[in-house]
Amino acid sequence: MKKSLLFFVLTFLAIGFVSGQTTRYVTFSGAGVYNGTSWANAYSSTQLQTAINESGVTEVWVAAGTYKPTSGTDRSIAFTMKGGVSIYGGFTGTETSLNERNWSANLTILSGDIGSTGDTTGNSYRVIFNDWLSLQSGTAILDGFTVQDANNVNHDYGGGLYNFQSSPLVANCTFSGNFGHYGGGICNRASSPTYTNCKISGNSVTFVGGGIYNENANPTFINCSIAGNSANIDFTGKGGGMYSENSRPVLINNTISGNSAYSGGGLYNDGARLTLKNSIIWDNTAKTTANQIYTSVGDTLRYSCYANGGNDIYINTGGTFTVSNCITTDPIFINPSYDVRIAEASPCADAGNDTYNNQTTDIRGTGYGRKLLKTNSSTTGPIDMGAYEYKKGTDPEFPELLRIYVKANATGSNNGTSWTNAYTSLQSALTAAGKHYEIWVAAGTYKPTSGTDRQSAFNMKNDLAVYGGFAGTETSLAQRNWTTNLTILSGNIGNVGDNTDNSYMIIYSNWIKNTAILDGFTIQDARQDNGTYGGGMYNLSSSPTISNCSFSANFGN
């Protein structure tokens, strides 16, 4: 009898039903006896749903790795959250407290790529499907995951995450590379979820809601980036960033940019009332109507930045558009193509309203306080608009100026961050530079290519200033001397002394505005002998600003 009792107790402990034990641990490979009671006995990647479903569990800790809804090929299987259970990703697999994890460094992926690698036709219809969570006790939480690779071609709703009658809390998550018909990244139907510090990017749909689809829903998005999503631009796709029908979405400190659709490039509201606070909506595009916002009932924007040019806002019959303390000038992103952090000169810095903010950090979480190191060096000034808080001076992600250095004989790390670490190639700097950057170039000779392709040329960019004439030690533009520090852009890419193999043109500008600046250079040695236009510089439908430059020894037809 005693032996039987001892065996029962040991078995009881081994399978993890210990009084007060509420956390289960999951790693990709699993460990020990695979019962999830510790990192040493973690569940494996195929047991994540088991951990979530286990009776009495309130937290599931998941280590870095890629986890799929099924080890088979049934595309209808998806992860399902559970009321009262918090699912946390971002662990290495050794942590003893939540604040030790780092979801940015320890990428924890929930993937629908269950079929052949590289072939999305066999992917899961949905990665996460929450159905009637509202009937379960306790709040369901998802925190610290990347949700990707859904391909919902047979089911109408959802892709990365589908909430029906479900209102989970979702934080520090990324939804990317998901496809569907209604809501590629996220679909909310009859639900009121809250999303905090999330990125919804690179998702797409056939019909509506490239990033997000809301139907009879009241979701809240705080500190989120909704960027680079698309709704079919050739077949009446609506709401590249978000589509809302009979819903009341609230967006606080969000950035909505780079989304595209047939209509309503950024946001499409059909019988919906949008509330946008401390947010930025800019650089979205529509093939037909409303690049930024399509509204049919009534939208309210407070302390936000939005594009308000031709075809940016469309107000349908009966719709209203209420604006309070908003700005309509360029928010000055570091690079609109892929980096929607605001730059130092942004009008959105210190332009928000603290009343609407209930977060202490921006989208990046710990270390990026909403009230620290402001552009005006104040710790009490207003927060910034958008998902990202600009931090002056001490944040390595934000240089004092958006400047790249080029020096032909630089010996540092050659990443362009200083004279010591300057790029040695001007062409590399031009490739790296984004909107509102400037490039400082030290004396020396720079060629469009290190090879022999005569068609290679330096290409100017809008909103980019390129300055030559530096010795390579200056700290201000006023210190340079372009007459002494000769900075040459040369087409002599072939044999020295033989100009028959020189570049056809040295600088090529195509649809460039006067915000593209070239200042302090000598442009020489082009040989345009192939019967077309150009030589030292060829401007096609362009009006760049050229100052303190010399054009010499160039040949054209």
mmCIF file of N, CA, C and O in Angstrom, residues 211-245:
data_model
loop_
_atom_site.group_PDB
_atom_site.id
_atom_site.type_symbol
_atom_site.label_atom_id
_atom_site.label_comp_id
_atom_site.label_asym_id
_atom_site.label_seq_id
_atom_site.Cartn_x
_atom_site.Cartn_y
_atom_site.Cartn_z
ATOM 1 N N GLY A 211 -4.654 44.708 -44.237
ATOM 2 C CA GLY A 211 -4.064 44.476 -42.927
ATOM 3 C C GLY A 211 -5.069 43.976 -41.923
ATOM 4 O O GLY A 211 -4.835 42.990 -41.219
ATOM 5 N N ILE A 212 -6.250 44.659 -41.868
ATOM 6 C CA ILE A 212 -7.246 44.396 -40.828
ATOM 7 C C ILE A 212 -8.655 44.519 -41.404
ATOM 8 O O ILE A 212 -8.930 45.440 -42.179
ATOM 9 N N TYR A 213 -9.541 43.611 -41.000
ATOM 10 C CA TYR A 213 -10.954 43.689 -41.368
ATOM 11 C C TYR A 213 -11.791 43.678 -40.095
ATOM 12 O O TYR A 213 -11.630 42.802 -39.231
ATOM 13 N N ASN A 214 -12.676 44.666 -39.960
ATOM 14 C CA ASN A 214 -13.577 44.746 -38.814
ATOM 15 C C ASN A 214 -15.021 44.714 -39.292
ATOM 16 O O ASN A 214 -15.408 45.503 -40.157
ATOM 17 N N GLU A 215 -15.810 43.816 -38.702
ATOM 18 C CA GLU A 215 -17.236 43.745 -39.023
ATOM 19 C C GLU A 215 -18.024 43.664 -37.720
ATOM 20 O O GLU A 215 -17.830 42.739 -36.921
ATOM 21 N N ASN A 216 -18.899 44.665 -37.508
ATOM 22 C CA ASN A 216 -19.655 44.725 -36.256
ATOM 23 C C ASN A 216 -18.727 44.575 -35.059
ATOM 24 O O ASN A 216 -19.021 43.852 -34.090
ATOM 25 N N ALA A 217 -17.606 45.243 -35.124
ATOM 26 C CA ALA A 217 -16.556 45.090 -34.115
ATOM 27 C C ALA A 217 -16.125 46.448 -33.572
ATOM 28 O O ALA A 217 -16.283 47.479 -34.240
ATOM 29 N N ASN A 218 -15.567 46.437 -32.374
ATOM 30 C CA ASN A 218 -15.094 47.658 -31.727
ATOM 31 C C ASN A 218 -13.656 47.464 -31.216
ATOM 32 O O ASN A 218 -13.412 47.497 -30.004
ATOM 33 N N PRO A 219 -12.715 47.261 -32.119
ATOM 34 C CA PRO A 219 -11.339 47.016 -31.685
ATOM 35 C C PRO A 219 -10.630 48.316 -31.304
ATOM 36 O O PRO A 219 -10.989 49.408 -31.755
ATOM 37 N N THR A 220 -9.622 48.178 -30.468
ATOM 38 C CA THR A 220 -8.761 49.304 -30.095
ATOM 39 C C THR A 220 -7.327 48.958 -30.465
ATOM 40 O O THR A 220 -6.835 47.864 -30.154
ATOM 41 N N PHE A 221 -6.661 49.902 -31.133
ATOM 42 C CA PHE A 221 -5.265 49.728 -31.515
ATOM 43 C C PHE A 221 -4.448 50.848 -30.874
ATOM 44 O O PHE A 221 -4.729 52.026 -31.100
ATOM 45 N N ILE A 222 -3.439 50.491 -30.092
ATOM 46 C CA ILE A 222 -2.604 51.459 -29.387
ATOM 47 C C ILE A 222 -1.136 51.194 -29.723
ATOM 48 O O ILE A 222 -0.662 50.050 -29.645
ATOM 49 N N ASN A 223 -0.414 52.251 -30.105
ATOM 50 C CA ASN A 223 1.018 52.123 -30.426
ATOM 51 C C ASN A 223 1.263 51.075 -31.511
ATOM 52 O O ASN A 223 2.199 50.274 -31.410
ATOM 53 N N CYS A 224 0.461 51.053 -32.531
ATOM 54 C CA CYS A 224 0.604 50.050 -33.584
ATOM 55 C C CYS A 224 1.047 50.684 -34.906
ATOM 56 O O CYS A 224 0.729 51.836 -35.186
ATOM 57 N N SER A 225 1.757 49.910 -35.697
ATOM 58 C CA SER A 225 2.149 50.304 -37.050
ATOM 59 C C SER A 225 1.386 49.434 -38.034
ATOM 60 O O SER A 225 1.471 48.197 -37.984
ATOM 61 N N ILE A 226 0.623 50.077 -38.911
ATOM 62 C CA ILE A 226 -0.149 49.383 -39.944
ATOM 63 C C ILE A 226 0.434 49.851 -41.274
ATOM 64 O O ILE A 226 0.098 50.929 -41.776
ATOM 65 N N ALA A 227 1.349 49.093 -41.836
ATOM 66 C CA ALA A 227 2.152 49.592 -42.958
ATOM 67 C C ALA A 227 2.404 48.505 -43.993
ATOM 68 O O ALA A 227 2.623 47.341 -43.657
ATOM 69 N N GLY A 228 2.349 48.908 -45.264
ATOM 70 C CA GLY A 228 2.725 48.016 -46.348
ATOM 71 C C GLY A 228 1.763 46.875 -46.620
ATOM 72 O O GLY A 228 2.161 45.836 -47.148
ATOM 73 N N ASN A 229 0.490 47.052 -46.266
ATOM 74 C CA ASN A 229 -0.525 46.044 -46.573
ATOM 75 C C ASN A 229 -1.274 46.429 -47.853
ATOM 76 O O ASN A 229 -1.240 47.592 -48.266
ATOM 77 N N SER A 230 -1.966 45.472 -48.455
ATOM 78 C CA SER A 230 -2.632 45.793 -49.717
ATOM 79 C C SER A 230 -3.943 45.023 -49.883
ATOM 80 O O SER A 230 -4.068 43.885 -49.441
ATOM 81 N N ALA A 231 -4.895 45.712 -50.501
ATOM 82 C CA ALA A 231 -6.147 45.087 -50.936
ATOM 83 C C ALA A 231 -6.180 45.227 -52.456
ATOM 84 O O ALA A 231 -5.939 46.311 -52.985
ATOM 85 N N ASN A 232 -6.446 44.166 -53.134
ATOM 86 C CA ASN A 232 -6.350 44.064 -54.594
ATOM 87 C C ASN A 232 -6.606 45.388 -55.324
ATOM 88 O O ASN A 232 -7.732 45.873 -55.387
ATOM 89 N N ILE A 233 -5.535 45.970 -55.856
ATOM 90 C CA ILE A 233 -5.666 47.300 -56.464
ATOM 91 C C ILE A 233 -6.293 47.243 -57.859
ATOM 92 O O ILE A 233 -6.672 48.275 -58.414
ATOM 93 N N ASP A 234 -6.429 46.046 -58.423
ATOM 94 C CA ASP A 234 -6.979 45.929 -59.773
ATOM 95 C C ASP A 234 -8.396 45.365 -59.802
ATOM 96 O O ASP A 234 -8.995 45.266 -60.857
ATOM 97 N N PHE A 235 -8.916 45.000 -58.636
ATOM 98 C CA PHE A 235 -10.240 44.380 -58.634
ATOM 99 C C PHE A 235 -11.030 44.808 -57.398
ATOM 100 O O PHE A 235 -11.335 44.013 -56.513
ATOM 101 N N THR A 236 -11.317 46.066 -57.328
ATOM 102 C CA THR A 236 -12.162 46.671 -56.281
ATOM 103 C C THR A 236 -11.756 46.324 -54.852
ATOM 104 O O THR A 236 -12.592 46.229 -53.956
ATOM 105 N N GLY A 237 -10.489 46.093 -54.587
ATOM 106 C CA GLY A 237 -10.018 45.880 -53.222
ATOM 107 C C GLY A 237 -10.161 47.159 -52.405
ATOM 108 O O GLY A 237 -9.824 48.248 -52.866
ATOM 109 N N LYS A 238 -10.662 47.052 -51.174
ATOM 110 C CA LYS A 238 -10.929 48.221 -50.348
ATOM 111 C C LYS A 238 -10.200 48.115 -49.006
ATOM 112 O O LYS A 238 -10.148 47.043 -48.416
ATOM 113 N N GLY A 239 -9.665 49.244 -48.560
ATOM 114 C CA GLY A 239 -9.034 49.297 -47.247
ATOM 115 C C GLY A 239 -7.705 48.566 -47.199
ATOM 116 O O GLY A 239 -7.615 47.477 -46.627
ATOM 117 N N GLY A 240 -6.686 49.157 -47.805
ATOM 118 C CA GLY A 240 -5.378 48.510 -47.795
ATOM 119 C C GLY A 240 -4.857 48.277 -46.393
ATOM 120 O O GLY A 240 -4.372 47.194 -46.058
ATOM 121 N N GLY A 241 -4.962 49.309 -45.542
ATOM 122 C CA GLY A 241 -4.537 49.159 -44.159
ATOM 123 C C GLY A 241 -5.606 48.534 -43.293
ATOM 124 O O GLY A 241 -5.377 47.555 -42.576
ATOM 125 N N MET A 242 -6.830 49.089 -43.370
ATOM 126 C CA MET A 242 -7.940 48.598 -42.539
ATOM 127 C C MET A 242 -9.272 48.875 -43.223
ATOM 128 O O MET A 242 -9.478 49.952 -43.766
ATOM 129 N N TYR A 243 -10.162 47.891 -43.162
ATOM 130 C CA TYR A 243 -11.534 48.047 -43.641
ATOM 131 C C TYR A 243 -12.459 47.806 -42.463
ATOM 132 O O TYR A 243 -12.341 46.799 -41.749
ATOM 133 N N SER A 244 -13.406 48.730 -42.241
ATOM 134 C CA SER A 244 -14.333 48.610 -41.118
ATOM 135 C C SER A 244 -15.766 48.761 -41.604
ATOM 136 O O SER A 244 -16.092 49.736 -42.276
ATOM 137 N N GLU A 245 -16.594 47.784 -41.252
ATOM 138 C CA GLU A 245 -18.010 47.794 -41.632
ATOM 139 C C GLU A 245 -18.874 47.719 -40.373
ATOM 140 O O GLU A 245 -18.716 46.793 -39.560
#
